[in-house]
C-alpha cells in the first residue's frame, strides 16, 4: 500500500499539474508537487503517535484521503471516480517549518508520520462540519471546523485529477490512498493531547500524541 500526497493549498491547482493533465506528453515528474508515503509511516486510528526528537515544534494537518479499490494504469480523469471505494480523514504530522522546504523521504516517512481514520463509503457525503474534541492538561475543549461546499467539491475533483495524473507514472492498486491537497485545517501537536474528530455524528479520526 502506498499513499500519494499532493502538496497544494485549498482551491489552488499548480499550473505544472494542469499542463501535465492536458498534454499528451508525460511531464517531468520533478514538476509535480507529489510526496509518496510508505505503509510503515501509517499509525492506525486510535494508536499513539510518537513525535520524533529530530526537530522541535510539530503540527498536525488534517487531510481527506480517497481509497483506491481497483487496479489501474493511465486512467482518464473522467473515469477516475470509478476507482474510489471510500474516503476518510487523515492527520499528517509535519514540523512547523516544513513549508519552507520540501521534506525528504526520511522526514516524510518516519513511523507515525500519518494517522488514518476509518474508511467511509463513497456514497456518504464529505463532511462540511467537523467537531473537534481536544483533551489536554487543562481539561477538554470543543471546537468546530467548517469545510465549504466549494472546498469539498474541489477535493473530489482534485482527487480525480490526481489519479489521472499519477497513474501515468505508476500503477494504482487496491488499498492505495490519494490525498489531493490540504484542507487548511491544522493544529499544534502537543505531547499528551488526545484529539477526536467526528463527522455527522460518526468518529472520523482519533489521535493520541505522545
Short mmCIF file of C-alpha atoms in Angstrom, two decimals:
data_model
loop_
_atom_site.label_atom_id
_atom_site.label_comp_id
_atom_site.label_asym_id
_atom_site.label_seq_id
_atom_site.Cartn_x
_atom_site.Cartn_y
_atom_site.Cartn_z
CA UNK A 1 0.00 0.00 0.00
CA UNK A 2 1.24 3.48 -0.87
CA UNK A 3 -0.08 6.95 -0.13
CA UNK A 4 0.21 9.69 -2.75
CA UNK A 5 0.08 13.21 -1.32
CA UNK A 6 -0.25 16.31 -3.49
CA UNK A 7 1.16 19.37 -1.76
CA UNK A 8 -1.23 22.14 -2.74
CA UNK A 9 -3.29 24.78 -1.00
CA UNK A 10 -7.12 24.50 -0.92
CA UNK A 11 -8.68 25.64 -4.18
CA UNK A 12 -5.34 26.05 -5.96
CA UNK A 13 -4.17 23.65 -8.64
CA UNK A 14 -0.49 24.02 -9.59
CA UNK A 15 -0.03 25.18 -13.16
CA UNK A 16 2.51 22.44 -13.85
CA UNK A 17 -0.09 19.81 -12.95
CA UNK A 18 -2.76 21.46 -15.09
CA UNK A 19 -0.41 21.49 -18.07
CA UNK A 20 0.60 17.88 -17.43
CA UNK A 21 -3.05 16.76 -17.49
CA UNK A 22 -3.83 18.48 -20.78
CA UNK A 23 -0.66 17.41 -22.55
CA UNK A 24 -0.20 14.13 -24.38
CA UNK A 25 3.44 14.18 -23.30
CA UNK A 26 4.21 12.81 -19.86
CA UNK A 27 5.57 15.71 -17.82
CA UNK A 28 8.86 15.71 -15.98
CA UNK A 29 7.89 14.27 -12.56
CA UNK A 30 10.06 16.87 -10.82
CA UNK A 31 7.44 19.44 -11.79
CA UNK A 32 4.71 17.62 -9.83
CA UNK A 33 4.48 18.51 -6.10
CA UNK A 34 3.86 14.91 -5.01
CA UNK A 35 5.09 13.02 -1.95
CA UNK A 36 4.97 9.24 -1.66
CA UNK A 37 4.36 7.84 1.83
CA UNK A 38 5.01 4.23 2.75
CA UNK A 39 2.70 1.97 4.74
CA UNK A 40 5.28 1.86 7.56
CA UNK A 41 4.62 5.57 8.18
CA UNK A 42 0.96 4.87 8.98
CA UNK A 43 -0.39 4.81 12.53
CA UNK A 44 -3.85 3.31 12.76
CA UNK A 45 -6.74 5.26 14.20
CA UNK A 46 -6.53 5.50 17.99
CA UNK A 47 -2.96 4.24 18.25
CA UNK A 48 -0.36 6.59 19.80
CA UNK A 49 1.70 8.94 17.66
CA UNK A 50 5.22 9.49 18.99
CA UNK A 51 6.71 12.84 17.97
CA UNK A 52 10.30 12.41 16.73
CA UNK A 53 13.12 14.18 18.53
CA UNK A 54 14.97 15.28 15.39
CA UNK A 55 13.02 18.56 15.38
CA UNK A 56 11.29 20.88 17.84
CA UNK A 57 7.82 22.13 17.03
CA UNK A 58 5.27 19.96 15.25
CA UNK A 59 1.81 20.45 13.85
CA UNK A 60 -0.97 18.16 12.68
CA UNK A 61 -2.54 18.82 9.26
CA UNK A 62 -5.98 17.29 8.77
CA UNK A 63 -6.49 15.84 5.28
CA UNK A 64 -9.14 13.93 3.36
CA UNK A 65 -7.97 10.71 1.73
CA UNK A 66 -9.61 8.74 -1.07
CA UNK A 67 -9.11 4.98 -1.17
CA UNK A 68 -8.38 3.11 -4.41
CA UNK A 69 -10.49 0.00 -4.89
CA UNK A 70 -9.21 -1.46 -8.16
CA UNK A 71 -6.09 -1.86 -10.25
CA UNK A 72 -5.45 0.88 -12.78
CA UNK A 73 -2.85 2.48 -15.04
CA UNK A 74 -3.15 5.57 -17.29
CA UNK A 75 -6.66 6.32 -16.02
CA UNK A 76 -8.58 9.14 -17.78
CA UNK A 77 -9.83 11.81 -15.37
CA UNK A 78 -13.47 11.28 -16.43
CA UNK A 79 -13.28 7.64 -15.28
CA UNK A 80 -11.20 8.20 -12.15
CA UNK A 81 -14.24 8.27 -9.82
CA UNK A 82 -14.84 4.60 -10.66
CA UNK A 83 -11.58 3.66 -8.93
CA UNK A 84 -12.55 5.05 -5.50
CA UNK A 85 -14.13 2.75 -2.94
CA UNK A 86 -14.22 5.11 0.03
CA UNK A 87 -12.86 8.18 1.78
CA UNK A 88 -11.73 9.14 5.26
CA UNK A 89 -9.82 11.63 7.34
CA UNK A 90 -6.10 11.51 7.94
CA UNK A 91 -3.68 13.50 10.06
CA UNK A 92 -0.19 14.25 8.79
CA UNK A 93 2.44 15.12 11.39
CA UNK A 94 4.84 17.70 9.98
CA UNK A 95 7.28 20.08 11.57
CA UNK A 96 6.29 23.71 11.71
CA UNK A 97 8.99 24.90 9.34
CA UNK A 98 8.14 22.23 6.75
CA UNK A 99 6.58 24.84 4.45
CA UNK A 100 9.99 26.43 3.96
CA UNK A 101 11.41 23.46 2.06
CA UNK A 102 10.28 20.07 0.77
CA UNK A 103 10.62 17.16 3.18
CA UNK A 104 12.96 14.38 2.13
CA UNK A 105 11.95 10.71 2.19
CA UNK A 106 13.10 10.10 5.77
CA UNK A 107 11.38 13.17 7.20
CA UNK A 108 8.13 12.40 5.38
CA UNK A 109 8.07 8.71 6.32
CA UNK A 110 9.08 8.43 9.96
CA UNK A 111 6.98 5.97 11.96
CA UNK A 112 3.70 7.71 12.76
CA UNK A 113 4.03 10.45 10.14
CA UNK A 114 0.39 9.91 9.19
CA UNK A 115 -2.66 8.58 11.03
CA UNK A 116 -5.64 7.34 9.01
CA UNK A 117 -9.20 7.23 10.25
CA UNK A 118 -11.85 4.66 9.34
CA UNK A 119 -12.90 4.45 5.70
CA UNK A 120 -16.37 5.76 4.84
CA UNK A 121 -18.46 4.64 1.88
CA UNK A 122 -18.22 6.83 -1.22
CA UNK A 123 -21.99 7.30 -1.10
CA UNK A 124 -21.59 9.08 2.23
CA UNK A 125 -21.10 12.83 1.60
CA UNK A 126 -17.92 14.54 2.65
CA UNK A 127 -18.49 16.39 5.94
CA UNK A 128 -18.99 20.15 5.85
CA UNK A 129 -18.66 20.39 9.64
CA UNK A 130 -16.13 18.61 11.84
CA UNK A 131 -16.47 18.58 15.61
CA UNK A 132 -13.12 18.56 17.37
CA UNK A 133 -12.76 17.47 20.99
CA UNK A 134 -9.31 18.01 22.48
CA UNK A 135 -8.23 16.65 25.85
CA UNK A 136 -5.11 18.27 27.28
CA UNK A 137 -3.75 19.10 30.72
CA UNK A 138 -6.27 21.95 31.12
CA UNK A 139 -9.24 19.68 30.50
CA UNK A 140 -11.47 19.01 27.48
CA UNK A 141 -12.05 21.65 24.83
CA UNK A 142 -14.52 21.51 21.94
CA UNK A 143 -14.32 23.42 18.67
CA UNK A 144 -15.80 23.17 15.19
CA UNK A 145 -14.17 23.32 11.79
CA UNK A 146 -16.10 24.13 8.65
CA UNK A 147 -15.31 22.96 5.14
CA UNK A 148 -17.07 24.98 2.44
CA UNK A 149 -19.07 23.23 -0.26
CA UNK A 150 -16.72 24.77 -2.78
CA UNK A 151 -13.77 23.27 -0.92
CA UNK A 152 -15.39 19.84 -0.77
CA UNK A 153 -16.15 19.87 -4.50
CA UNK A 154 -12.56 20.96 -5.12
CA UNK A 155 -11.27 17.97 -3.12
CA UNK A 156 -13.31 15.48 -5.16
CA UNK A 157 -12.25 16.98 -8.47
CA UNK A 158 -8.64 17.21 -7.35
CA UNK A 159 -8.71 13.54 -6.28
CA UNK A 160 -9.88 12.51 -9.75
CA UNK A 161 -7.24 14.68 -11.43
CA UNK A 162 -4.57 13.27 -9.12
CA UNK A 163 -5.50 9.71 -10.07
CA UNK A 164 -5.39 10.61 -13.75
CA UNK A 165 -2.00 12.26 -13.42
CA UNK A 166 -0.25 9.86 -11.05
CA UNK A 167 -1.45 6.78 -12.95
CA UNK A 168 0.58 7.97 -15.92
CA UNK A 169 3.70 7.20 -13.90
CA UNK A 170 2.74 4.28 -11.68
CA UNK A 171 0.11 1.58 -11.33
CA UNK A 172 -2.52 2.23 -8.66
CA UNK A 173 -3.53 -0.82 -6.65
CA UNK A 174 -6.34 -1.81 -4.34
CA UNK A 175 -5.74 -0.21 -0.93
CA UNK A 176 -3.65 2.74 -2.15
CA UNK A 177 -4.64 6.15 -0.76
CA UNK A 178 -4.73 9.50 -2.53
CA UNK A 179 -4.56 12.80 -0.61
CA UNK A 180 -5.24 15.51 -3.22
CA UNK A 181 -4.19 18.53 -1.16
CA UNK A 182 -4.55 20.38 2.09
CA UNK A 183 -7.85 21.27 3.75
CA UNK A 184 -6.45 24.27 5.57
CA UNK A 185 -7.27 22.65 8.93
CA UNK A 186 -4.30 22.41 11.25
CA UNK A 187 -3.43 22.27 14.96
CA UNK A 188 -0.36 22.32 17.14
CA UNK A 189 0.88 18.86 18.07
CA UNK A 190 1.17 18.80 21.86
CA UNK A 191 2.60 15.83 23.73
CA UNK A 192 -0.09 14.21 25.86
CA UNK A 193 -3.01 15.57 23.83
CA UNK A 194 -5.89 13.39 22.70
CA UNK A 195 -7.95 14.66 19.78
CA UNK A 196 -11.21 13.21 18.50
CA UNK A 197 -12.84 14.38 15.27
CA UNK A 198 -16.43 13.45 14.47
CA UNK A 199 -18.25 13.94 11.17
CA UNK A 200 -22.04 13.76 11.06
CA UNK A 201 -22.03 12.05 14.45
CA UNK A 202 -19.52 9.36 13.47
CA UNK A 203 -15.97 9.18 14.77
CA UNK A 204 -13.72 10.06 11.83
CA UNK A 205 -10.31 10.32 13.49
CA UNK A 206 -8.82 9.82 16.94
CA UNK A 207 -5.28 10.93 17.77
CA UNK A 208 -3.15 10.24 20.83
CA UNK A 209 0.06 12.28 20.74
CA UNK A 210 2.99 11.06 22.81
#
